[in-house]
Coordinates of C-alpha atoms in Angstrom, one line a residue:
Chain Q
M20 CA 0.0 0.0 0.0
S21 CA 1.4 3.4 -1.0
K22 CA 1.0 6.6 1.0
L23 CA -1.0 9.4 -0.6
V24 CA -0.7 13.1 -0.3
V25 CA -3.7 15.1 -1.4
V26 CA -3.6 18.9 -1.8
G27 CA -6.6 21.0 -2.6
T28 CA -9.3 23.1 -1.0
V29 CA -11.4 22.2 2.0
A30 CA -14.2 24.7 1.7
F31 CA -17.8 25.8 1.9
D32 CA -20.0 25.4 -1.2
A33 CA -23.5 26.7 -1.8
I34 CA -25.1 25.0 -4.7
E35 CA -28.2 25.5 -6.8
T36 CA -29.4 22.9 -9.3
P37 CA -32.8 22.4 -10.9
F38 CA -33.5 20.0 -8.1
G39 CA -33.0 22.4 -5.2
K40 CA -30.4 24.5 -3.4
T41 CA -28.2 24.3 -0.4
D42 CA -26.9 26.7 2.3
K43 CA -23.1 26.6 3.0
I44 CA -22.2 22.9 3.0
L45 CA -18.9 21.0 3.1
G46 CA -17.1 21.2 -0.2
G47 CA -13.6 21.6 -1.7
A48 CA -11.4 19.5 -4.0
A49 CA -9.4 17.9 -1.2
T50 CA -12.6 17.0 0.6
Y51 CA -14.0 15.1 -2.4
I52 CA -10.7 13.6 -3.3
G53 CA -10.1 12.5 0.3
L54 CA -13.6 11.1 0.8
S55 CA -13.3 9.1 -2.4
A56 CA -9.8 7.8 -1.8
S57 CA -10.8 6.8 1.7
N58 CA -12.8 3.9 0.3
F59 CA -9.5 2.1 -0.3
N60 CA -8.4 2.2 3.3
I61 CA -5.1 3.8 2.4
D62 CA -2.8 6.1 4.4
A63 CA -3.7 9.5 3.0
T64 CA -3.1 13.1 4.3
L65 CA -5.0 16.2 3.2
V66 CA -2.9 19.3 2.8
S67 CA -5.1 22.4 2.9
V68 CA -6.2 25.5 4.8
I69 CA -9.4 26.5 6.6
G70 CA -10.6 29.4 8.7
G71 CA -11.7 29.6 12.3
D72 CA -15.3 29.4 11.0
F73 CA -14.9 25.8 9.8
P74 CA -17.1 23.5 11.9
K75 CA -15.5 20.7 14.0
E76 CA -18.2 18.2 12.7
H77 CA -16.8 18.5 9.1
L78 CA -13.3 17.7 10.4
D79 CA -14.7 14.9 12.5
L80 CA -16.3 13.4 9.4
L81 CA -13.0 13.5 7.5
E82 CA -11.1 12.0 10.5
S83 CA -13.7 9.2 10.8
K84 CA -12.7 8.2 7.3
N85 CA -9.1 7.7 8.6
L86 CA -7.8 10.7 6.6
D87 CA -4.8 12.3 8.2
L88 CA -5.6 16.0 8.9
S89 CA -2.2 17.2 10.2
G90 CA -1.6 18.9 6.9
I91 CA -4.7 21.1 7.3
E92 CA -3.7 24.5 8.6
T93 CA -6.3 26.5 10.6
V94 CA -6.1 30.3 10.3
K95 CA -8.1 31.1 13.5
D96 CA -9.1 34.7 12.5
G97 CA -9.6 33.8 8.9
K98 CA -12.6 32.7 6.9
T99 CA -12.8 29.4 4.9
F100 CA -12.8 29.5 1.1
F101 CA -16.3 29.8 -0.2
W102 CA -17.7 29.0 -3.6
S103 CA -21.3 29.3 -4.8
G104 CA -22.6 28.1 -8.2
K105 CA -25.8 27.5 -10.1
Y106 CA -26.2 24.7 -12.6
H107 CA -28.2 25.1 -15.8
N108 CA -30.9 22.7 -16.8
D109 CA -28.6 20.4 -18.7
M110 CA -26.3 20.0 -15.6
N111 CA -23.3 20.3 -17.9
S112 CA -22.7 24.0 -17.5
R113 CA -22.8 26.2 -14.5
D114 CA -22.4 29.8 -13.4
T115 CA -20.2 30.8 -10.6
L116 CA -22.1 33.1 -8.3
V117 CA -19.6 33.8 -5.6
T118 CA -15.9 33.0 -5.1
E119 CA -14.4 34.2 -1.8
L120 CA -10.8 33.1 -1.6
N121 CA -10.4 34.1 2.1
V122 CA -7.7 32.0 3.8
L123 CA -6.8 30.5 0.4
E124 CA -5.3 33.8 -0.7
H125 CA -2.1 33.4 1.3
F126 CA -2.1 29.6 1.5
K127 CA 1.4 28.1 1.8
P128 CA 0.9 24.3 1.8
V129 CA 3.0 22.3 4.3
V130 CA 3.3 18.5 3.7
P131 CA 3.5 16.7 7.1
E132 CA 6.9 15.2 7.8
A133 CA 5.5 11.6 7.8
Y134 CA 4.2 12.0 4.3
K135 CA 7.2 13.5 2.6
D136 CA 8.1 10.0 1.3
A137 CA 4.7 9.3 -0.1
E138 CA 4.7 7.4 -3.3
I139 CA 1.6 9.1 -4.8
V140 CA 0.8 12.8 -4.8
M141 CA -2.6 14.1 -6.0
L142 CA -2.5 17.7 -6.8
G143 CA -6.1 18.9 -6.6
N144 CA -7.3 22.0 -8.4
L145 CA -5.4 25.0 -6.9
H146 CA -3.0 27.7 -8.1
P147 CA -0.2 25.8 -10.0
L148 CA 2.4 27.4 -7.7
V149 CA 0.8 25.8 -4.7
Q150 CA 0.7 22.5 -6.5
Q151 CA 4.4 22.9 -7.4
G152 CA 5.1 23.9 -3.7
V153 CA 3.8 20.5 -2.6
L154 CA 6.0 18.6 -5.1
D155 CA 9.0 20.6 -3.9
Q156 CA 8.5 19.5 -0.3
M157 CA 8.7 15.8 -1.1
N158 CA 11.9 14.0 -0.1
K159 CA 12.2 12.4 -3.5
K160 CA 10.3 12.4 -6.7
P161 CA 7.1 10.5 -6.0
K162 CA 6.4 7.3 -7.9
L163 CA 3.3 9.0 -9.4
A164 CA 2.3 12.7 -9.4
I165 CA -1.2 13.4 -10.6
L166 CA -2.5 16.9 -11.4
D167 CA -6.0 18.2 -11.7
T168 CA -6.6 21.7 -12.9
M169 CA -9.1 23.9 -14.7
N170 CA -9.6 26.6 -17.3
F171 CA -9.3 29.3 -14.7
W172 CA -5.6 28.7 -14.3
M173 CA -5.1 28.5 -18.0
D174 CA -6.6 32.0 -18.2
I175 CA -4.6 33.7 -15.4
A176 CA -1.5 31.6 -14.7
L177 CA -0.7 29.6 -17.9
E178 CA 3.1 29.8 -17.5
D179 CA 3.1 28.5 -13.9
L180 CA 0.6 25.8 -15.0
L181 CA 2.8 24.6 -17.8
S182 CA 5.8 24.5 -15.4
V183 CA 4.0 22.2 -13.0
I184 CA 2.4 20.1 -15.8
K185 CA 6.0 19.3 -16.9
N186 CA 6.7 17.7 -13.5
V187 CA 3.7 15.4 -13.2
D188 CA 3.0 11.9 -14.6
V189 CA -0.7 12.1 -15.0
I190 CA -3.0 15.0 -15.7
T191 CA -6.8 14.8 -15.3
I192 CA -8.6 17.5 -17.2
N193 CA -12.0 17.9 -18.8
D194 CA -12.6 17.9 -22.6
E195 CA -13.2 21.6 -22.9
E196 CA -10.0 22.3 -20.8
A197 CA -8.0 19.9 -22.9
R198 CA -9.1 21.8 -26.0
Q199 CA -8.3 25.1 -24.4
L200 CA -4.9 24.0 -23.3
T201 CA -3.9 22.7 -26.7
G202 CA -6.0 24.6 -29.2
E203 CA -7.0 21.3 -30.7
Y204 CA -10.5 20.1 -31.1
S205 CA -9.7 16.4 -31.6
L206 CA -9.1 14.9 -28.1
V207 CA -6.7 12.4 -29.7
V208 CA -4.5 15.2 -31.0
A209 CA -5.0 17.2 -27.8
A210 CA -3.9 14.3 -25.7
R211 CA -0.8 13.9 -27.8
K212 CA 0.1 17.6 -27.3
I213 CA -0.4 17.3 -23.6
H214 CA 1.9 14.2 -23.6
E215 CA 4.5 16.5 -25.2
M216 CA 4.1 18.9 -22.3
G217 CA 5.2 16.3 -19.8
P218 CA 2.6 13.9 -18.5
Q219 CA 2.9 10.3 -19.7
Y220 CA -0.7 9.7 -18.9
V221 CA -3.6 11.9 -19.9
V222 CA -7.1 11.4 -18.5
I223 CA -9.8 13.4 -20.2
K224 CA -13.0 13.6 -18.3
K225 CA -16.2 14.0 -20.4
G226 CA -18.9 14.1 -17.6
E227 CA -21.9 12.1 -18.6
H228 CA -20.0 10.8 -21.6
G229 CA -17.3 9.1 -19.5
A230 CA -13.5 9.4 -19.4
L231 CA -10.6 8.7 -21.8
L232 CA -7.2 7.5 -20.7
F233 CA -4.3 8.1 -23.1
H234 CA -0.8 6.7 -22.8
K235 CA 1.5 6.9 -25.8
D236 CA -0.5 5.2 -28.6
D237 CA -2.9 3.4 -26.3
V238 CA -6.3 4.7 -25.4
F239 CA -9.0 3.4 -23.0
Y240 CA -12.5 4.7 -22.9
A241 CA -14.6 4.2 -19.7
P242 CA -18.2 5.4 -20.3
A243 CA -20.1 7.0 -17.5
L244 CA -23.0 4.9 -16.0
P245 CA -26.2 6.3 -17.5
L246 CA -28.2 7.7 -14.6
E247 CA -31.9 8.3 -14.0
A248 CA -31.1 11.7 -12.6
V249 CA -28.0 13.8 -11.7
F250 CA -28.9 15.8 -8.7
D251 CA -25.6 17.7 -8.2
P252 CA -22.5 17.3 -10.3
T253 CA -20.4 19.3 -7.8
G254 CA -17.3 17.3 -6.8
A255 CA -17.7 14.6 -9.4
G256 CA -14.4 15.3 -11.1
D257 CA -12.6 15.4 -7.8
T258 CA -14.3 12.2 -6.7
F259 CA -13.1 10.6 -9.9
A260 CA -9.6 11.8 -9.2
G261 CA -9.7 10.5 -5.6
G262 CA -10.9 7.1 -6.8
F263 CA -8.2 7.0 -9.5
A264 CA -5.4 7.9 -7.0
G265 CA -6.8 5.8 -4.2
Y266 CA -7.0 2.7 -6.3
L267 CA -3.5 3.1 -7.5
A268 CA -2.2 3.7 -4.0
K269 CA -4.0 0.6 -2.8
T270 CA -2.8 -1.7 -5.6
E271 CA 0.7 -0.2 -6.0
D272 CA 0.6 -0.9 -9.7
I273 CA 0.9 2.0 -12.1
S274 CA 0.9 0.0 -15.4
F275 CA -1.5 1.2 -18.1
E276 CA -3.5 -2.0 -17.6
N277 CA -4.1 -1.2 -14.0
M278 CA -4.7 2.4 -14.7
K279 CA -7.7 1.3 -16.7
N280 CA -9.1 -0.2 -13.5
A281 CA -8.3 3.0 -11.7
V282 CA -10.4 4.9 -14.3
I283 CA -13.2 2.4 -13.8
Y284 CA -13.1 2.9 -10.0
G285 CA -12.9 6.7 -10.4
S286 CA -16.0 6.6 -12.7
T287 CA -17.8 4.3 -10.3
L288 CA -17.2 6.5 -7.3
A289 CA -18.2 9.6 -9.3
S290 CA -21.5 8.0 -10.3
F291 CA -22.4 7.9 -6.6
C292 CA -21.3 11.5 -5.9
V293 CA -23.8 13.1 -8.3
E294 CA -26.8 11.2 -6.7
K295 CA -27.2 13.6 -3.8
F296 CA -26.2 17.2 -3.0
G297 CA -22.6 17.9 -2.0
T298 CA -20.7 15.2 -0.1
E299 CA -23.8 13.5 1.3
R300 CA -23.7 10.4 -0.8
M301 CA -19.9 10.0 -0.3
E302 CA -20.2 10.2 3.4
N303 CA -22.1 6.9 3.7
L304 CA -20.9 4.6 1.0
T305 CA -20.4 0.9 1.7
D306 CA -17.9 -1.5 0.0
K307 CA -20.9 -3.6 -1.0
E308 CA -22.5 -0.7 -2.9
I309 CA -19.2 0.0 -4.6
H310 CA -18.7 -3.6 -5.7
E311 CA -22.3 -3.9 -7.0
R312 CA -21.8 -0.8 -9.1
L313 CA -18.5 -2.1 -10.4
L314 CA -20.3 -5.1 -11.7
Q315 CA -22.9 -2.8 -13.3
F316 CA -20.0 -1.1 -15.1
K317 CA -18.8 -4.5 -16.3
D318 CA -22.2 -5.3 -17.6
L319 CA -22.4 -1.9 -19.2
T320 CA -19.3 -2.2 -21.3
Q321 CA -18.0 -5.7 -21.6
F322 CA -18.8 -7.8 -24.7
E323 CA -17.7 -11.0 -26.3
I324 CA -17.3 -10.2 -30.0
K325 CA -17.7 -12.9 -32.6
L326 CA -15.9 -12.1 -35.8
T327 CA -18.1 -12.8 -38.8
Chain U
M23 CA -28.5 -16.0 -42.7
S24 CA -31.6 -13.8 -42.7
K25 CA -32.8 -11.7 -45.6
L26 CA -32.8 -7.9 -45.1
V27 CA -35.1 -5.3 -46.5
V28 CA -33.7 -1.7 -46.4
V29 CA -35.9 1.3 -47.2
G30 CA -34.5 4.8 -47.4
T31 CA -33.3 7.5 -49.7
V32 CA -30.8 6.9 -52.6
A33 CA -29.8 10.5 -53.2
F34 CA -27.4 13.2 -54.2
D35 CA -25.6 15.0 -51.4
A36 CA -23.5 18.2 -51.5
I37 CA -21.4 18.6 -48.3
E38 CA -19.3 21.3 -46.9
T39 CA -17.1 20.7 -43.8
P40 CA -14.1 22.7 -42.4
F41 CA -12.0 20.3 -44.5
G42 CA -13.5 21.0 -47.9
K43 CA -16.6 20.7 -50.0
T44 CA -18.1 18.4 -52.6
D45 CA -20.3 18.7 -55.7
K46 CA -23.3 16.4 -55.9
I47 CA -22.1 13.0 -54.7
L48 CA -23.7 9.7 -54.0
G49 CA -25.7 9.8 -50.7
G50 CA -28.9 8.8 -49.0
A51 CA -29.9 6.7 -46.0
A52 CA -30.5 3.5 -48.0
T53 CA -27.1 3.9 -49.7
Y54 CA -25.2 4.2 -46.5
I55 CA -27.2 1.4 -44.8
G56 CA -26.8 -0.9 -47.8
L57 CA -23.0 -0.2 -48.2
S58 CA -22.5 -0.9 -44.5
A59 CA -24.7 -4.0 -44.4
S60 CA -23.0 -5.4 -47.5
N61 CA -19.9 -6.1 -45.5
F62 CA -21.7 -9.1 -44.0
N63 CA -22.4 -10.8 -47.4
I64 CA -26.0 -11.1 -46.7
D65 CA -29.0 -11.1 -49.0
A66 CA -30.3 -7.5 -48.9
T67 CA -32.6 -5.4 -51.1
L68 CA -32.8 -1.6 -51.2
V69 CA -36.3 -0.1 -51.6
S70 CA -36.1 3.4 -52.8
V71 CA -36.7 5.8 -55.7
I72 CA -34.4 7.7 -58.0
G73 CA -34.8 10.1 -61.0
G74 CA -33.6 9.7 -64.6
D75 CA -30.6 11.9 -63.6
F76 CA -29.1 9.2 -61.4
P77 CA -25.8 7.9 -62.9
K78 CA -25.4 4.3 -63.8
E79 CA -22.0 4.2 -62.1
H80 CA -23.7 4.7 -58.7
L81 CA -26.1 1.8 -59.3
D82 CA -23.1 -0.3 -60.6
L83 CA -21.3 0.4 -57.3
L84 CA -24.3 -0.7 -55.2
E85 CA -24.7 -3.8 -57.4
S86 CA -21.0 -4.7 -57.1
K87 CA -21.7 -5.0 -53.4
N88 CA -24.3 -7.7 -54.1
L89 CA -27.1 -5.5 -53.1
D90 CA -30.4 -6.3 -54.8
L91 CA -31.7 -3.2 -56.6
S92 CA -35.0 -4.5 -57.9
G93 CA -36.7 -2.5 -55.2
I94 CA -35.4 0.8 -56.6
E95 CA -37.9 2.5 -58.8
T96 CA -36.6 4.9 -61.5
V97 CA -38.8 7.9 -62.4
K98 CA -37.4 8.6 -65.8
D99 CA -38.5 12.2 -66.1
G100 CA -38.0 12.9 -62.4
K101 CA -35.1 14.3 -60.5
T102 CA -33.3 12.4 -57.7
F103 CA -33.7 13.6 -54.1
F104 CA -31.0 16.2 -53.3
W105 CA -29.7 17.4 -49.9
S106 CA -27.0 19.9 -49.2
G107 CA -25.6 20.8 -45.8
K108 CA -22.7 22.6 -44.1
Y109 CA -21.1 21.3 -40.9
H110 CA -19.9 23.7 -38.2
N111 CA -16.4 23.6 -36.8
D112 CA -17.3 21.2 -34.0
M113 CA -18.7 18.7 -36.6
N114 CA -21.6 18.0 -34.2
S115 CA -24.0 20.5 -35.7
R116 CA -24.9 21.3 -39.2
D117 CA -27.1 23.6 -41.3
T118 CA -29.2 22.2 -44.1
L119 CA -28.7 24.5 -47.1
V120 CA -30.9 22.8 -49.7
T121 CA -33.6 20.0 -49.6
E122 CA -35.1 19.1 -52.9
L123 CA -37.6 16.3 -52.4
N124 CA -38.1 15.7 -56.2
V125 CA -39.1 12.1 -56.9
L126 CA -39.3 11.4 -53.1
E127 CA -42.5 13.6 -53.0
H128 CA -44.7 10.9 -54.5
F129 CA -42.7 7.8 -53.5
K130 CA -44.7 4.6 -52.9
P131 CA -42.2 2.0 -51.8
V132 CA -42.6 -1.5 -53.4
V133 CA -41.0 -4.4 -51.6
P134 CA -39.8 -7.0 -54.2
E135 CA -41.8 -10.3 -54.1
A136 CA -38.7 -12.3 -53.2
Y137 CA -38.1 -10.2 -50.0
K138 CA -41.6 -10.1 -48.6
D139 CA -40.6 -13.0 -46.3
A140 CA -37.4 -11.2 -45.1
E141 CA -36.7 -11.7 -41.4
I142 CA -35.2 -8.3 -40.8
V143 CA -36.5 -4.9 -42.0
M144 CA -34.5 -1.8 -41.6
L145 CA -36.6 1.3 -42.0
G146 CA -34.2 4.1 -42.8
N147 CA -35.1 7.8 -42.2
L148 CA -38.1 8.6 -44.4
H149 CA -41.7 9.8 -43.8
P150 CA -43.2 7.4 -41.2
L151 CA -46.1 6.6 -43.6
V152 CA -43.5 5.3 -46.1
Q153 CA -41.9 3.3 -43.4
Q154 CA -45.3 1.8 -42.4
G155 CA -46.0 1.1 -46.0
V156 CA -43.0 -1.2 -46.2
L157 CA -44.0 -3.1 -43.0
D158 CA -47.6 -3.5 -44.5
Q159 CA -46.2 -5.2 -47.5
M160 CA -44.4 -8.0 -45.6
N161 CA -46.1 -11.4 -45.8
K162 CA -45.8 -11.8 -42.1
K163 CA -44.4 -9.8 -39.2
P164 CA -40.6 -9.8 -39.6
K165 CA -38.5 -11.3 -36.8
L166 CA -37.0 -7.8 -36.3
A167 CA -38.1 -4.4 -37.5
I168 CA -35.7 -1.6 -36.9
L169 CA -36.6 2.0 -37.3
D170 CA -34.4 5.1 -37.8
T171 CA -35.9 8.5 -37.8
M172 CA -35.1 12.2 -37.1
N173 CA -36.4 15.3 -35.4
F174 CA -37.9 16.5 -38.7
W175 CA -40.6 13.9 -38.6
M176 CA -41.3 14.7 -34.9
D177 CA -41.9 18.3 -36.0
I178 CA -44.2 17.6 -38.9
A179 CA -45.7 14.1 -38.6
L180 CA -45.6 13.1 -35.0
E181 CA -48.8 11.0 -35.0
D182 CA -47.7 9.0 -38.0
L183 CA -44.3 8.5 -36.4
L184 CA -45.8 7.3 -33.1
S185 CA -47.9 4.8 -35.1
V186 CA -45.0 3.2 -36.9
I187 CA -42.8 3.3 -33.7
K188 CA -45.5 1.1 -32.1
N189 CA -44.9 -1.6 -34.7
V190 CA -41.1 -1.9 -34.5
D191 CA -38.8 -3.9 -32.3
V192 CA -35.8 -1.5 -32.3
I193 CA -35.5 2.2 -32.7
T194 CA -32.2 4.0 -33.5
I195 CA -32.3 7.6 -32.7
N196 CA -29.8 10.3 -31.5
D197 CA -29.6 11.8 -28.1
E198 CA -31.3 15.1 -28.9
E199 CA -34.0 13.3 -30.8
A200 CA -34.6 10.9 -27.9
R201 CA -35.0 14.0 -25.7
Q202 CA -37.3 15.7 -28.1
L203 CA -39.5 12.6 -28.6
T204 CA -40.0 12.1 -24.8
G205 CA -39.4 15.5 -23.2
E206 CA -37.0 13.9 -20.9
Y207 CA -33.3 15.0 -20.4
S208 CA -32.1 11.8 -18.8
L209 CA -31.4 9.2 -21.5
V210 CA -32.3 6.4 -19.1
V211 CA -35.8 7.9 -18.5
A212 CA -36.1 8.8 -22.2
A213 CA -35.3 5.2 -23.2
R214 CA -37.9 3.9 -20.7
K215 CA -40.6 6.2 -22.2
I216 CA -39.7 5.0 -25.7
H217 CA -40.0 1.4 -24.6
E218 CA -43.5 2.2 -23.5
M219 CA -44.2 3.5 -27.0
G220 CA -43.5 0.0 -28.5
P221 CA -39.8 -0.8 -29.2
Q222 CA -38.3 -3.4 -26.9
Y223 CA -34.8 -2.2 -27.8
V224 CA -33.8 1.4 -27.9
V225 CA -30.4 2.5 -29.4
I226 CA -29.4 6.0 -28.7
K227 CA -26.6 7.4 -30.9
K228 CA -24.4 10.0 -29.3
G229 CA -22.0 10.7 -32.2
E230 CA -18.4 11.1 -30.9
H231 CA -19.6 9.9 -27.5
G232 CA -20.7 6.5 -28.7
A233 CA -24.0 4.7 -28.5
L234 CA -26.3 3.2 -25.8
L235 CA -28.4 0.1 -26.1
F236 CA -31.4 -0.2 -23.8
H237 CA -33.5 -3.3 -23.2
K238 CA -35.8 -3.5 -20.2
D239 CA -33.5 -2.8 -17.3
D240 CA -30.3 -3.7 -19.2
V241 CA -28.1 -1.1 -20.7
F242 CA -24.9 -1.4 -22.9
Y243 CA -22.7 1.5 -23.7
A244 CA -20.3 1.3 -26.7
P245 CA -18.0 4.3 -26.9
A246 CA -17.0 5.7 -30.3
L247 CA -13.4 5.2 -31.3
P248 CA -11.6 8.5 -30.6
L249 CA -10.4 9.7 -34.0
E250 CA -7.6 12.1 -35.0
A251 CA -10.0 13.8 -37.4
V252 CA -13.6 13.6 -38.5
F253 CA -13.7 14.7 -42.2
D254 CA -17.4 14.3 -42.8
P255 CA -20.0 12.9 -40.4
T256 CA -22.6 12.5 -43.2
G257 CA -24.0 9.0 -43.2
A258 CA -22.4 7.9 -40.0
G259 CA -25.7 7.2 -38.3
D260 CA -27.0 5.2 -41.3
T261 CA -23.7 3.3 -41.5
F262 CA -24.1 2.5 -37.8
A263 CA -27.7 1.2 -38.5
G264 CA -26.5 -0.8 -41.5
G265 CA -23.8 -2.5 -39.5
F266 CA -26.2 -3.2 -36.7
A267 CA -28.9 -4.7 -39.0
G268 CA -26.3 -6.5 -41.2
Y269 CA -24.6 -8.2 -38.3
L270 CA -28.0 -9.4 -36.9
A271 CA -29.0 -10.7 -40.3
K272 CA -25.7 -12.5 -40.6
T273 CA -25.8 -14.1 -37.2
E274 CA -29.5 -14.7 -36.9
D275 CA -29.4 -14.1 -33.2
I276 CA -31.4 -11.2 -31.8
S277 CA -30.7 -11.7 -28.1
F278 CA -29.6 -8.7 -26.1
E279 CA -26.1 -10.2 -25.8
N280 CA -25.7 -10.5 -29.5
M281 CA -27.2 -7.0 -30.0
K282 CA -24.3 -5.7 -28.0
N283 CA -22.0 -7.0 -30.7
A284 CA -24.3 -5.5 -33.4
V285 CA -23.8 -2.1 -31.7
I286 CA -20.0 -2.7 -31.7
Y287 CA -20.1 -3.6 -35.4
G288 CA -22.2 -0.6 -36.2
S289 CA -19.8 1.7 -34.3
T290 CA -16.8 0.1 -36.0
L291 CA -18.3 0.7 -39.5
A292 CA -19.3 4.2 -38.6
S293 CA -15.8 5.0 -37.5
F294 CA -14.6 4.3 -41.1
C295 CA -17.5 6.3 -42.7
V296 CA -16.4 9.6 -41.2
E297 CA -12.8 9.3 -42.4
K298 CA -13.5 10.5 -45.9
F299 CA -16.1 12.5 -47.7
G300 CA -19.4 10.9 -48.5
T301 CA -19.4 7.1 -49.3
E302 CA -15.7 7.1 -50.4
R303 CA -14.4 5.2 -47.4
M304 CA -17.3 2.7 -47.4
E305 CA -16.8 1.9 -51.1
N306 CA -13.4 0.3 -50.4
L307 CA -13.3 -1.4 -47.1
T308 CA -11.7 -4.8 -46.5
D309 CA -12.7 -7.5 -44.0
K310 CA -9.1 -7.2 -42.7
E311 CA -9.6 -3.5 -41.9
I312 CA -12.9 -4.2 -40.2
H313 CA -11.4 -6.9 -38.0
E314 CA -8.4 -4.8 -37.1
R315 CA -10.7 -2.0 -36.0
L316 CA -12.9 -4.4 -34.0
L317 CA -9.8 -5.4 -32.1
Q318 CA -9.1 -1.7 -31.4
F319 CA -12.6 -1.4 -30.0
K320 CA -11.8 -4.4 -27.7
D321 CA -8.6 -2.7 -26.5
L322 CA -10.5 0.5 -26.1
T323 CA -13.1 -0.8 -23.8
Q324 CA -12.3 -4.1 -22.2
F325 CA -10.8 -4.4 -18.7
E326 CA -10.1 -7.0 -16.1
I327 CA -11.3 -5.4 -12.8
K328 CA -9.7 -6.5 -9.6
L329 CA -12.0 -5.9 -6.7
T330 CA -10.0 -4.3 -3.9

């Protein structure tokens, strides 16, 4: 079993979808990644920052999932990062209503001493300089560094982003972001260009259309489970990344073949995340439920072709 | 081996994509369905209508693929159906520039006597009354009736469309059309509503995002092969349908398990269709190429999950 370092936000979200709206609830990239990865019973730490307004019950929840929280700094007189967004009817696009950086503005991540030798580092969506700061604190180059990012950083910090992309093994990115980063419409060509930027593995997330894994000339396509209803897509991408990283930490096998399974696990966990608002569904998820859904994924995609 | 009846247009297309444009070239739903199905060396007839302006070389091409053309009526002093369209940069949307119905306006399909006992009927995109007219001419209810349609008929002939939908076993439809037909955004819910309209099997085509097959509570998702470039999407849906119907005619097995393979064959053949303008790629396709691409599909989607 490998140790996992997760960096990202631990935050408040307020979400509005066609199905309802929430007050300030638990959110943040590191939260979703951590909750998802915790299903593999691995040794993982969250590196993040919160304000004095962050409720103990949220920390208790994360701790109850055996996540190490010694890397979460509390700024007593600061306020926790807050994001608010509203999803459109198709659930694929959203408007950001509020972004309050608060304690995130001066966040200097500190990797706990006991995790500086972790084999896997998951760089959740944050300023690329913060992501690089985490890599710089590791005792040695981790076996696998995975980076998630978004269009926002391409717009305002492209050079820093390209620098950290050069130093990671895997990038997870959505289709529109892959197109923006490369200027290429074809995802095959976009993935090739991202390979050339550094990462050996490129995961392109396509929401309800699934996810693609590219490695050299190989490609794997995991569809998303067709769902009756998506209540809230918030955190689905981070949940995917947490499942991906958690599975690889658990199995200690970073071959392309095993990474396919990591994509399937990531997709499986993400399919739960969207069933309820916020982290609710991820807070109470059993191994039995996960295994049953994995079998659904198998039924969904596996076939025995007969050549005519 | 089952006999196959295909009804649909045999037409002229003029196509413009970001990669170039064509003059009037061979097109039409029955043309693409027939070319695709012909890869299975089955006994298939095309039921359609053309004008005196239709070149013999096009008919020779179809005949060279062992397609029976006795069901194609020629209206000597009429003009062949003509469609012209222009694709946008994303290749997923297009504008229709010209639609000249010509001989299609008074088309009364005639199923050749020798095919009135065919086990499989593929109703390509046409007015629903024409599609029903073909079903009505069969000696007995075919083993499998497959219907393709489009939003156009939902707009102008919804009642007729619902009538013929009630009489078929399989419908192939794209995602936007499934949503329009049912008023449901979730494709799972849309498929269930279409089941209730009649068809036991619902195939939802999602273009570059693949295709879904629904049957009762079962669902199968075949992704599309990620391509470097899509030159011309014209006919991809019909090529999919032709591969689907052709494979089922060849294997004579209409179980859900075998229909998965039919979806894979349909997707495989469609992946060739878009590589060149019009029918060009489908005119010269070898079994070896098809088999190689099927293996690519297997690599793309198959995995051996290890439960953690």
